Each structure stands twice: as C-alpha cells, then as structure tokens.
CSV table of C-alpha atoms and ligand atoms in Angstrom, one decimal:
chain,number,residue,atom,x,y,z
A,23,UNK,CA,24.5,111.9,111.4
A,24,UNK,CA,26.1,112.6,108.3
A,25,UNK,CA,24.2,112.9,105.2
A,26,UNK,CA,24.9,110.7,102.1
A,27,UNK,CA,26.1,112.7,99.0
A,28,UNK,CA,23.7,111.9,95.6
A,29,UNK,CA,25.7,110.8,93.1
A,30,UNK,CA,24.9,112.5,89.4
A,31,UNK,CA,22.9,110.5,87.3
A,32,UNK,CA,26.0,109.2,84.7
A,33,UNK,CA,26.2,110.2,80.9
A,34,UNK,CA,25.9,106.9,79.2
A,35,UNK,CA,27.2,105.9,76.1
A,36,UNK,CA,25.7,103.2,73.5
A,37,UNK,CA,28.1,101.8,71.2
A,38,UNK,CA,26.6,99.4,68.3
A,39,UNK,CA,23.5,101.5,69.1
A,40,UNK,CA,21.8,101.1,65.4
A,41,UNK,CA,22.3,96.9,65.7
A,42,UNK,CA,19.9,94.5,66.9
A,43,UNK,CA,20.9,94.8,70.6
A,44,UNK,CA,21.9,98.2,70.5
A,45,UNK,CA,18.3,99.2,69.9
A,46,UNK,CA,17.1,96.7,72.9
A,47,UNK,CA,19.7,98.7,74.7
A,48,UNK,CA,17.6,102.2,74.3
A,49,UNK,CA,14.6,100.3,75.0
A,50,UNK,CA,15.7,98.7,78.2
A,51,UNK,CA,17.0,102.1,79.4
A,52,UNK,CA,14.0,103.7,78.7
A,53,UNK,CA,11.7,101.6,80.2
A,54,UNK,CA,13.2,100.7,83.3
A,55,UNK,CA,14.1,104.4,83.4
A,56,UNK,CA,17.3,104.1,84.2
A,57,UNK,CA,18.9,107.3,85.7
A,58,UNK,CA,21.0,108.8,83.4
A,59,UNK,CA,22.2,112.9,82.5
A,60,UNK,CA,22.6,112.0,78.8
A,61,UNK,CA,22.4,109.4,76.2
A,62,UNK,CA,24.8,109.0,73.6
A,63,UNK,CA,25.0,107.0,70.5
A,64,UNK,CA,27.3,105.6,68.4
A,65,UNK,CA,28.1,103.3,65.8
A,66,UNK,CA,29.9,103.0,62.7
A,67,UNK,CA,30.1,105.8,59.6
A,68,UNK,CA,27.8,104.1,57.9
A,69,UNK,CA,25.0,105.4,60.4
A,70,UNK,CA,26.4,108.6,61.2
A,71,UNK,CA,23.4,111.4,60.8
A,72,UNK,CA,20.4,108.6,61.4
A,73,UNK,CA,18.7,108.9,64.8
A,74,UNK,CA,17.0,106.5,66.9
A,75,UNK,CA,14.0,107.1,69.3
A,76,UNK,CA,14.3,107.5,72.8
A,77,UNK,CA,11.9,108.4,75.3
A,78,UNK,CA,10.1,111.0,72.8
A,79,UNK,CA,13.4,112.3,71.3
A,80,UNK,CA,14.9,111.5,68.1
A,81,UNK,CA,19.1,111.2,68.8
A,82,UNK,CA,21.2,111.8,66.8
A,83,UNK,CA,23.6,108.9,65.8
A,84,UNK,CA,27.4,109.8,65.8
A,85,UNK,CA,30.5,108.0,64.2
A,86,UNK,CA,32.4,106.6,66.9
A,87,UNK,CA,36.2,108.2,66.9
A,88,UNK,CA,38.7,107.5,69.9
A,89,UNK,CA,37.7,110.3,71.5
A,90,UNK,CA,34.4,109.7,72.5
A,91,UNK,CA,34.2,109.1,75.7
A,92,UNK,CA,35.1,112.1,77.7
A,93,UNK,CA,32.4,112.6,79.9
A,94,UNK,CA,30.8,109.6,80.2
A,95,UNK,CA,30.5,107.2,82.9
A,96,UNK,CA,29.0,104.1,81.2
A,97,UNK,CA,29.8,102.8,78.3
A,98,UNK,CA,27.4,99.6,76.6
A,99,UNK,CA,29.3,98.5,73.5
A,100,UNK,CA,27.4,96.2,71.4
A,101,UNK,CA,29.4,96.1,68.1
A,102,UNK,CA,31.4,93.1,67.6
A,103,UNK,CA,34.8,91.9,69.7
A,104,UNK,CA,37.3,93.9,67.1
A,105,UNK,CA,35.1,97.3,68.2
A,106,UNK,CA,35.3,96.3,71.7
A,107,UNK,CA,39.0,95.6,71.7
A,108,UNK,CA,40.0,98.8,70.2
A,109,UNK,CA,37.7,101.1,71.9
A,110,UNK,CA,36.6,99.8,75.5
A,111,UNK,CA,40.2,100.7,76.8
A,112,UNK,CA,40.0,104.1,75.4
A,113,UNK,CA,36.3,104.4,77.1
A,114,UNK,CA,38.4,103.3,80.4
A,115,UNK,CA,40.8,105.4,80.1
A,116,UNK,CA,38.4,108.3,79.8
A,117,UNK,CA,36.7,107.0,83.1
A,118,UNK,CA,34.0,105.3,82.0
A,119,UNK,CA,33.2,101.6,83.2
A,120,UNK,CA,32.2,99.5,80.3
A,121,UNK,CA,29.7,96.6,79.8
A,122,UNK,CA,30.9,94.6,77.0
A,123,UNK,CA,28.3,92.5,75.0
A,124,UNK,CA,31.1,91.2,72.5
A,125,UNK,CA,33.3,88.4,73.3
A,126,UNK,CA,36.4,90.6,73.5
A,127,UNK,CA,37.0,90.4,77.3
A,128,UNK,CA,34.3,87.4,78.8
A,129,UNK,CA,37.4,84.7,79.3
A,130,UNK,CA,39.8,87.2,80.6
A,131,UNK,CA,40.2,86.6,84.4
A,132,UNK,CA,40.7,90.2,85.8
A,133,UNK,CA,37.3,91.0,83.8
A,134,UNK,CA,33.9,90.0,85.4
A,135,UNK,CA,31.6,87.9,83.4
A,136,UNK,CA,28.2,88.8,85.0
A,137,UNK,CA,24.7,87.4,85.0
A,138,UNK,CA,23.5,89.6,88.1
A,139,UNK,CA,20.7,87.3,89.1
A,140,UNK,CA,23.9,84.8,89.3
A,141,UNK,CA,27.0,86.5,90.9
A,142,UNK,CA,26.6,90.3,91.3
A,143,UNK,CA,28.7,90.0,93.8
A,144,UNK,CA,31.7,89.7,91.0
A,145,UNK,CA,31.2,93.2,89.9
A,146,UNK,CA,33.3,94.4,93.1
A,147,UNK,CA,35.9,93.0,91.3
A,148,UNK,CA,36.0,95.1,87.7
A,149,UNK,CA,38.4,97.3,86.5
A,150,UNK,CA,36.7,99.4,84.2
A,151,UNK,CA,35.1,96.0,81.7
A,152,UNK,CA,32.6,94.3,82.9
A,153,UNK,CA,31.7,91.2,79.9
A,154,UNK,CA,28.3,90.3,79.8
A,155,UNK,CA,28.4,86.5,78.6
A,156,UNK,CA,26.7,84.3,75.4
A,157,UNK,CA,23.7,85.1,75.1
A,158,UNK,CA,22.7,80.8,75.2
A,159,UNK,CA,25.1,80.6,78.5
A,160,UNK,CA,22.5,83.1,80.0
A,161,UNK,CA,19.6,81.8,78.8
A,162,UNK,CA,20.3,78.0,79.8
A,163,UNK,CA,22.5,78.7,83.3
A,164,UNK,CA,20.1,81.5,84.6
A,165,UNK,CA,17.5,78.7,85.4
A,166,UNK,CA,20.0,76.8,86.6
A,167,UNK,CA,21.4,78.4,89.4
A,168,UNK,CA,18.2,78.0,91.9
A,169,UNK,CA,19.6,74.4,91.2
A,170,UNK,CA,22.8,74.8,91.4
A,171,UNK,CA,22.8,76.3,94.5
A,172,UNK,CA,20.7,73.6,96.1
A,173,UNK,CA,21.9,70.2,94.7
A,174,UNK,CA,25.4,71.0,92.7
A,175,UNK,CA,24.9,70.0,89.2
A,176,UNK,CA,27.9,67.9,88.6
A,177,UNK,CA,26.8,67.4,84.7
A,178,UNK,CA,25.1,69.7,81.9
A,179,UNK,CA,24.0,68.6,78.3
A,180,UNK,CA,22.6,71.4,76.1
A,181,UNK,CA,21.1,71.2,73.0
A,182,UNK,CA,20.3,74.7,71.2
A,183,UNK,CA,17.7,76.5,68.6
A,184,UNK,CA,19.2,79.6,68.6
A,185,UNK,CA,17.5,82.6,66.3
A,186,UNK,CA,18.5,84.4,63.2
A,187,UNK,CA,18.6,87.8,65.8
A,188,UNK,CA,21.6,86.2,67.2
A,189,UNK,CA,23.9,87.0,64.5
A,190,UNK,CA,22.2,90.6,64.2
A,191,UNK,CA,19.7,92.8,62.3
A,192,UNK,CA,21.1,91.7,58.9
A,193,UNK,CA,20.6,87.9,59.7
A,194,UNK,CA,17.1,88.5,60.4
A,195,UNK,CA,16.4,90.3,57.5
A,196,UNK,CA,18.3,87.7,55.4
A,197,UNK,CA,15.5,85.3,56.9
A,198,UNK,CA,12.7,87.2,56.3
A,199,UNK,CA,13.9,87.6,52.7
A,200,UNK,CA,14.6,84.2,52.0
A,201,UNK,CA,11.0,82.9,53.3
A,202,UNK,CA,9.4,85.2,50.6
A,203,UNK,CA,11.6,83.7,47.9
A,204,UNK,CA,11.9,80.3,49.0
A,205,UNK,CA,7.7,80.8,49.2
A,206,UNK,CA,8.0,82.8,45.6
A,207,UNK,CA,10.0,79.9,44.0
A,208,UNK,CA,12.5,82.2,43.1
A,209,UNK,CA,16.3,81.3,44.3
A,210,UNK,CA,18.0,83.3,46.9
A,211,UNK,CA,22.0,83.6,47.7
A,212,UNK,CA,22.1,84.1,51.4
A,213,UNK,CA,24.8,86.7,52.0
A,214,UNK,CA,24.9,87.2,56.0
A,215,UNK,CA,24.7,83.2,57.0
A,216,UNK,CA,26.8,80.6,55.5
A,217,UNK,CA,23.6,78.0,54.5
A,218,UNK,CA,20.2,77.9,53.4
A,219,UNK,CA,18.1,79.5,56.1
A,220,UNK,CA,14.5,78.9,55.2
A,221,UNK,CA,12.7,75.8,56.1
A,222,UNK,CA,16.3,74.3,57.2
A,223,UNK,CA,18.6,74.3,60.3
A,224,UNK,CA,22.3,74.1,60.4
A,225,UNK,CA,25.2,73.4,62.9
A,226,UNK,CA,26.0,77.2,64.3
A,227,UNK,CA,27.9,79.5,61.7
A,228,UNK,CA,31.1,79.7,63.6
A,229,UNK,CA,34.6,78.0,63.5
A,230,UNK,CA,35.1,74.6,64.7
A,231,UNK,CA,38.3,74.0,67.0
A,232,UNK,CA,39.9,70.9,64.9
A,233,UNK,CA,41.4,69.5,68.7
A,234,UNK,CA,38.1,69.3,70.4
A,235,UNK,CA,35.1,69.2,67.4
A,236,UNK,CA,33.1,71.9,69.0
A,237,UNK,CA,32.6,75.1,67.8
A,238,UNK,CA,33.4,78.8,68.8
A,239,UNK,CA,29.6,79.2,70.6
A,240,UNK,CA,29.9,75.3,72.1
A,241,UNK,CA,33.3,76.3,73.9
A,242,UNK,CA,32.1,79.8,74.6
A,243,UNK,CA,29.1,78.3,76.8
A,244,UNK,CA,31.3,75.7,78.4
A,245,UNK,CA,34.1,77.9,79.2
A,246,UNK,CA,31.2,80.6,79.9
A,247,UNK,CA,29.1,78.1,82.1
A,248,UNK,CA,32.3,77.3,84.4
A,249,UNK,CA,33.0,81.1,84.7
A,250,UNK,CA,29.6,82.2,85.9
A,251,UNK,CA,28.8,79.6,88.4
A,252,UNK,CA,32.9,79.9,89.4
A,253,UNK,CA,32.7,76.1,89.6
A,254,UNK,CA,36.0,74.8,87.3
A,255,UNK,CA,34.7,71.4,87.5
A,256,UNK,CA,31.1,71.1,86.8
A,257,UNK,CA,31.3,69.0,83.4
A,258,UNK,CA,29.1,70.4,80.2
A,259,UNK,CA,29.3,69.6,76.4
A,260,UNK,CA,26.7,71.5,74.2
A,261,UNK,CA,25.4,71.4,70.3
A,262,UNK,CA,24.7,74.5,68.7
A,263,UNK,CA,22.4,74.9,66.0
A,264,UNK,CA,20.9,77.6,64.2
A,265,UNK,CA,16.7,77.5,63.6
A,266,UNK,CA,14.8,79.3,61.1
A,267,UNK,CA,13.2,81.5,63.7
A,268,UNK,CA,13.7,85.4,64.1
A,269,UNK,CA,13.9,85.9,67.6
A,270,UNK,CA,14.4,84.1,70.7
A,271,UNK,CA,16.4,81.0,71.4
A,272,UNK,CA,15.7,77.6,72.6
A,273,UNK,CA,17.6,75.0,74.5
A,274,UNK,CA,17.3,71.7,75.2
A,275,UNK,CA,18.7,71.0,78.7
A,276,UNK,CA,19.7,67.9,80.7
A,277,UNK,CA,21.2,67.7,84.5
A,278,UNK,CA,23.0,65.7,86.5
A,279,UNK,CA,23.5,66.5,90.3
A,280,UNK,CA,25.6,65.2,93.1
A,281,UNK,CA,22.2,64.3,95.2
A,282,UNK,CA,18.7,62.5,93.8
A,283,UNK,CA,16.5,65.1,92.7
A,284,UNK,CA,12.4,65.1,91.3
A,285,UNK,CA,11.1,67.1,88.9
A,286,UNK,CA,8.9,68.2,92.0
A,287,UNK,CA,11.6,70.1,93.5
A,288,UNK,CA,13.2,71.2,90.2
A,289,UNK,CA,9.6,73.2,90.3
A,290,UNK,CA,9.7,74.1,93.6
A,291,UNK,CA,13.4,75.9,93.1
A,292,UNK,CA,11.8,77.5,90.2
A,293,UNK,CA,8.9,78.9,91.5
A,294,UNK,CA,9.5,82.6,91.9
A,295,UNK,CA,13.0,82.5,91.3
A,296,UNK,CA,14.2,86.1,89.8
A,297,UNK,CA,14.4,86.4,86.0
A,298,UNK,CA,12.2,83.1,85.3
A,299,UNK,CA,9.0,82.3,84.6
A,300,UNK,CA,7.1,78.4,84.7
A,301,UNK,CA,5.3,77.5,81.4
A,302,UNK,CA,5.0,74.2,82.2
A,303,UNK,CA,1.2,73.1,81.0
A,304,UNK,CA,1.4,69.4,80.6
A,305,UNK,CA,-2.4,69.1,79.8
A,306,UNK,CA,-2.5,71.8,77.1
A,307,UNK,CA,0.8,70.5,75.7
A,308,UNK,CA,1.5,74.7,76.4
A,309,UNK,CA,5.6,74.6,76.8
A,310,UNK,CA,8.5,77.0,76.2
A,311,UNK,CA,7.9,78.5,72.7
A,312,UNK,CA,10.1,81.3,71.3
A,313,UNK,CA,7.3,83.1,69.9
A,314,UNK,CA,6.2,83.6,73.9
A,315,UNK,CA,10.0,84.3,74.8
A,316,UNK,CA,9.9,87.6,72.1
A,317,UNK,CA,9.9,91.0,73.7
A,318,UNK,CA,9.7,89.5,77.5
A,319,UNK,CA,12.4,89.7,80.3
A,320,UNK,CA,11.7,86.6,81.8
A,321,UNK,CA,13.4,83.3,80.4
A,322,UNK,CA,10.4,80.4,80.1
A,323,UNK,CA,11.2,76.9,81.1
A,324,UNK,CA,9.5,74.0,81.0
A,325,UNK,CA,8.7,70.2,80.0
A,326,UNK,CA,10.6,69.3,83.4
A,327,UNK,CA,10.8,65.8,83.8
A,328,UNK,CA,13.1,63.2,85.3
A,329,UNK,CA,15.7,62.0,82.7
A,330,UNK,CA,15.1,58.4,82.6
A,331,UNK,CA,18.2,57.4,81.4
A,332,UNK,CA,20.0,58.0,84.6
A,333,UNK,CA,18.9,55.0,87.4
A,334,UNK,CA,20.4,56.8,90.1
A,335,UNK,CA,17.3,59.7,90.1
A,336,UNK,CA,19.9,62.8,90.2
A,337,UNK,CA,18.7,64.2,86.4
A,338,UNK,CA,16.5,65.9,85.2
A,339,UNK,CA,15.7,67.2,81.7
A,340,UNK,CA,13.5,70.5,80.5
A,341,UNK,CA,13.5,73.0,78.1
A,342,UNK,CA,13.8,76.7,78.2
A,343,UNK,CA,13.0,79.7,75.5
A,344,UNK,CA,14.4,83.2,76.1
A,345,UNK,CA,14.5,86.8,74.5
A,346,UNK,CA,18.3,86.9,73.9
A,347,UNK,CA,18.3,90.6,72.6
A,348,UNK,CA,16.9,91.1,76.1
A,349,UNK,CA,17.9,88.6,78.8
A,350,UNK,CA,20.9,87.0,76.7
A,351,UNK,CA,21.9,90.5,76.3
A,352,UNK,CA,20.7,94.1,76.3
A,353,UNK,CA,18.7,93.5,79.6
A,354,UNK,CA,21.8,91.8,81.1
A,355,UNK,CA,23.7,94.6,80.6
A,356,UNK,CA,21.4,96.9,81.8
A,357,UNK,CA,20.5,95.2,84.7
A,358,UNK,CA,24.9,95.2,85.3
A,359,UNK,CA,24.8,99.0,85.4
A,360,UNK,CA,21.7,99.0,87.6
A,361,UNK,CA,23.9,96.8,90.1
A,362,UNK,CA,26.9,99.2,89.6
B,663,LIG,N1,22.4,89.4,68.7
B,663,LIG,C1,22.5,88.9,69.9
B,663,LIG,O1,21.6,88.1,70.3
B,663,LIG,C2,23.7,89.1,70.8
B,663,LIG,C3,23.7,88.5,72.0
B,663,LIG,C4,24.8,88.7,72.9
B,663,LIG,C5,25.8,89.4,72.4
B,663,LIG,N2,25.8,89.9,71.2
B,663,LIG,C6,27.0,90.7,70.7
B,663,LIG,O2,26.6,92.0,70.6
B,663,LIG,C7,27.3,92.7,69.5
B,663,LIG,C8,26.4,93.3,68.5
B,663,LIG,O3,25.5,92.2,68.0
B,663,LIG,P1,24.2,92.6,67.2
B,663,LIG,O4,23.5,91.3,67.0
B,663,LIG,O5,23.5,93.8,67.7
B,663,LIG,O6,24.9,93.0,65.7
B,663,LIG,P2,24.4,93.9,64.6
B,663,LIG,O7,22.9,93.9,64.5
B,663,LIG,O8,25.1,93.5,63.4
B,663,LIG,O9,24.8,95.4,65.0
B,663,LIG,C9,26.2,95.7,65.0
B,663,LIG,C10,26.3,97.1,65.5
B,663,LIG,O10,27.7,97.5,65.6
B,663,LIG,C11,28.0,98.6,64.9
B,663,LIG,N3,29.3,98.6,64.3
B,663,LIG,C12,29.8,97.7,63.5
B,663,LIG,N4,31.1,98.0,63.2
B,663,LIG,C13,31.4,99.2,63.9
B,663,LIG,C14,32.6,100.0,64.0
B,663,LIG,N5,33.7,99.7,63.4
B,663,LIG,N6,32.5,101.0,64.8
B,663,LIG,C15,31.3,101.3,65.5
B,663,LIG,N7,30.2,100.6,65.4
B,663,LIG,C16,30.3,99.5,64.6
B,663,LIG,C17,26.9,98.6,63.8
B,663,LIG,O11,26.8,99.9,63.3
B,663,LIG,P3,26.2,100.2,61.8
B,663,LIG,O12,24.7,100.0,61.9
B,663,LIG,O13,26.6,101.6,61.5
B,663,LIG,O14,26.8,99.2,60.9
B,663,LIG,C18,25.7,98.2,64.6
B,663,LIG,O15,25.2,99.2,65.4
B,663,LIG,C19,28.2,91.6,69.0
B,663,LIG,O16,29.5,91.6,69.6
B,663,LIG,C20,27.5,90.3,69.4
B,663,LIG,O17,28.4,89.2,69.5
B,663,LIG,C21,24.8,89.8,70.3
C-alpha cells in the first residue's frame, strides 16, 4: 500500500493585517493553530516597521509591493476591494490561493463565495480566489441553512444593527470618541462615518442604487444570499442600518417556506447545528445580545416565534447576534483555508 506524501505546512500571507479583521485573522490562526511554515504581514506604508503579536512573536509588518507573494501559498487579504483587485491576481500568479474578505471578486461567477458550514463543496471549484461573502449575509444565512435544507425558504426579510467594527478600526474609534464628547458636551465632527454616531442610528453609510432604493450592503446580501444557498429564486429584500454599538451585529429575521413550519422544529434544526448556538430564554427575557456575540465563534439566535402575520403557518421570525470580525469574517476565512 502506498504511503500518502505530507504536504508542507503553507507560508501564509495576511494582507490588511494591521485593520480590524486583519488582527482577528492572527488571532484565528493562532488559536486554532492552523498549520503553517511562516506568517507574513502586510499592509499599507503607513504601517510598515509596526509589528503585531503572534503566538509569542512580535512580526514585523511590511509594505505590501507586487512582489510579495513568491513563496506563499495562502494569501488572506483584508484591505478594501481596490487592494484586492490590484493585488490578489498577482498573489495568483505567484501561486498562492487567495481568500478575499473585500467585495472585489464575491459576484463573480468563476469565483467561489464560501460559507464552509454552507457549501464547502464550492471550493473544488476556485481558481486561485476564493471570496468570503458580507459579513450580515453570513451572519443571517448561516442559521438558515439547517432550514433551508429542510423546508426551502421561499421568502427572507432582514432587518439589520450592524456595528461600528464593520466599517473598520477607525469607525470604532470614531465611536468611542464621539460617546466621550457627546457625554462631555463638547461637539464632535465625525470624520470616518457620514452622521452622528452617538446615541443615534442611521440607514448604512453606502450608495444607494437610484433604480432599485437599496443600498450597496442591501444588494450585496440579496445577491450574496442567492449565491450561497445557489438558489436564484429564493426572494429577499433587507434594511440596513448602522447602530451605535462597537462590535457585533444584529439582524432581525423573518421566513417564509414552501411547507408549514413551528417554531418547535425551527429549534429542533437548530439544535447542534455547526457554527450556532440557542439563546433563546423566554423566561429571563435572555435573547441575542451583541455584547454576548463579541469575541465568540458561534452566531446566537433567538426570540423564535411563529410570524403571525402569515395564516398559512410557513413563517417564522427570530433574531440573531454575531461576531462579524470573526464569523462574518476572519473566522470564515480561516475556516476556508482549513477546508482547502
Ligand atoms: N470589518 C468587518 O466586519 C468586515 C467584514 C467583512 C469584510 N470586511 C472587509 O475586509 C476588509 C478590511 O476591513 P477592515 O474592517 O479590517 O478595515 P480597516 O480596519 O480599515 O483595515 C484596513 C486594512 O487594510 C490596509 N490597507 C489599506 N490600504 C492598503 C493598501 N493600499 N495596501 C495595503 N494595505 C492597505 C490597512 O493598512 P494600514 O493600517 O496601513 O492603513 C489595514 O490593515 C474590507 O475589504 C472590508 O470590506 C470587513
């Protein structure tokens, strides 16, 4: 009987490393201790010479150039679509496989949009990108799919609370500054998101598409949605909204399937299934919270209950909180080159 050949542990490559996932992405791959020859950072100039801690080392930071990537094997970008665009082909090209956390590549159909508890089985598929989708597609659609799977959900309403960590480091920082002054008295002139961020909300920071009304992360998580579950037809219109919390977003979900379904076997699905955990306390009003969602794998959902405004029985509505630095997005990624 032949022997199978170990393959070397890969050198991997962190691009966006000194951002707010990129430092989830050091954390992730050192505590899951995933196997790997070398670590590499990168981000822009600006960080060149800092380092960043990982598993009792301080690396060094380095300005990312085109050349790069010889030598390594996986590549992580977390620095923005217009990094990813210019660079992830080079980091092909040099024989890496990259998992993108930007936008850059998630709609394209020879890339793989993966959430692995979801379709792994796409990865046979890449190319040399793998996209790992919106962080609030992962977060609502991951719960999901035990449903999915079971009783095809034929209609999907989300409502979100997304975090200031979504838009990055700086847009958590311009919330902890503007609590103290809004709390001082003094004025503040945000600089990072477009509206007042303490004690308010707003409708999300990006572009609105004048032909349909919803915005850039509204389309993304339909389009996203439809991707993920490869099911063109399953119907979904979302609101986005930013919240005045730091990490962790919420989302408000309702579901329609083809079949009646109870809240009962909602649960039942849910039990167990991988990347979820039930918080579901009716008698201690204990429910999704994002402060519970911080710094933990799992997405939480709860308040499941029948949606009474459908006569038929085949909705349901609940509510889900996840970490998405982690789940809705370093952790995905490193769970994608765990599955590679
Ligand atoms: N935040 C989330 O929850 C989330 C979830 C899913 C996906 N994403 C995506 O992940 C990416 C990073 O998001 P983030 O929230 O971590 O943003 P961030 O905190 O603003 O970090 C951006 C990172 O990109 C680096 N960077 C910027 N321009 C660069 C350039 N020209 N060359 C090399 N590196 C460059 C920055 O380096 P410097 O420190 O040197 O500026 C920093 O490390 C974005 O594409 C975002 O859409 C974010």
């Amino acid at each position: 009987m032949s022997q199978g050949v170990a393959r070397p542990a890969p050198v991997v490559a962190i691009v966006g490393a000194t951002g707010a996932v990129g430092v989830e992405l050091l954390r992730c791959l050192e505590k899951r201790r995933f196997p790997l020859s070398q670590l590499r950072l990168f981000a822009s100039a600006r960080s060149a010479g800092r380092t960043l801690p990982f598993c009792g080392e301080a690396l060094p930071v380095s300005e990312l150039q085109e050349d790069s990537f010889t030598g390594v094997g996986i590549a992580l970008f977390s620095a923005g679509a217009a990094t990813s665009r210019r660079f992830a082909p080079l980091a092909v090209r040099a024989g890496a496989t990259v998992i993108d956390n930007s936008s850059a590549f998630r709609m394209d159909p020879a890339v793989p949009l993966v959430v692995p508890e979801i379709n792994a089985d796409a990865l046979r598929e890449h190319r040399g990108i793998i996209a790992n989708p919106n962080c609030c597609a992962i977060i609502s659609i991951t719960p999901l799919w035990p449903v999915q799977r079971a009783n095809r959900i034929m209609r999907l309403m989300l409502a979100t609370y997304q975090a200031a960590s979504g838009a990055g480091a700086a847009a958590m920082e311009e919330l902890r500054e503007a609590t103290r002054a809004y709390l001082d008295g003094r004025a503040y002139q945000q600089r990072v998101l477009p509206h007042p961020y303490a004690f308010n909300l707003f409708s999300h920071n990006t572009r609105i598409d004048p032909l349909t009304g919803y915005n850039e992360e509204e389309t993304k998580v339909i389009q996203e949605t439809r991707k993920i579950f490869g099911d063109p037809d399953i119907r979904v219109s979302a609101t986005c909204v930013r919240v005045p919390v730091l990490r962790a977003h919420s989302v408000a979900i309702t579901f329609e399937c083809t079949r009646p379904i109870t809240p009962g076997q909602v649960r039942e699905l849910l039990q167990g299934a991988p990347g979820v955990r039930l918080v579901d306390d009716a008698e201690r009003n204990h429910f999704p919270m994002p402060q519970d969602a911080s710094g933990e794998d799992a997405i939480l959902v709860g308040r499941i209950r029948q949606d009474v405004s459908d006569p038929q029985g085949r909705s349901i509505a609940l509510f889900v909180a996840g970490d998405q630095l982690l789940k809705g997005a370093a952790l995905n990624a490193v769970q994608i080159a765990e599955a590679l």
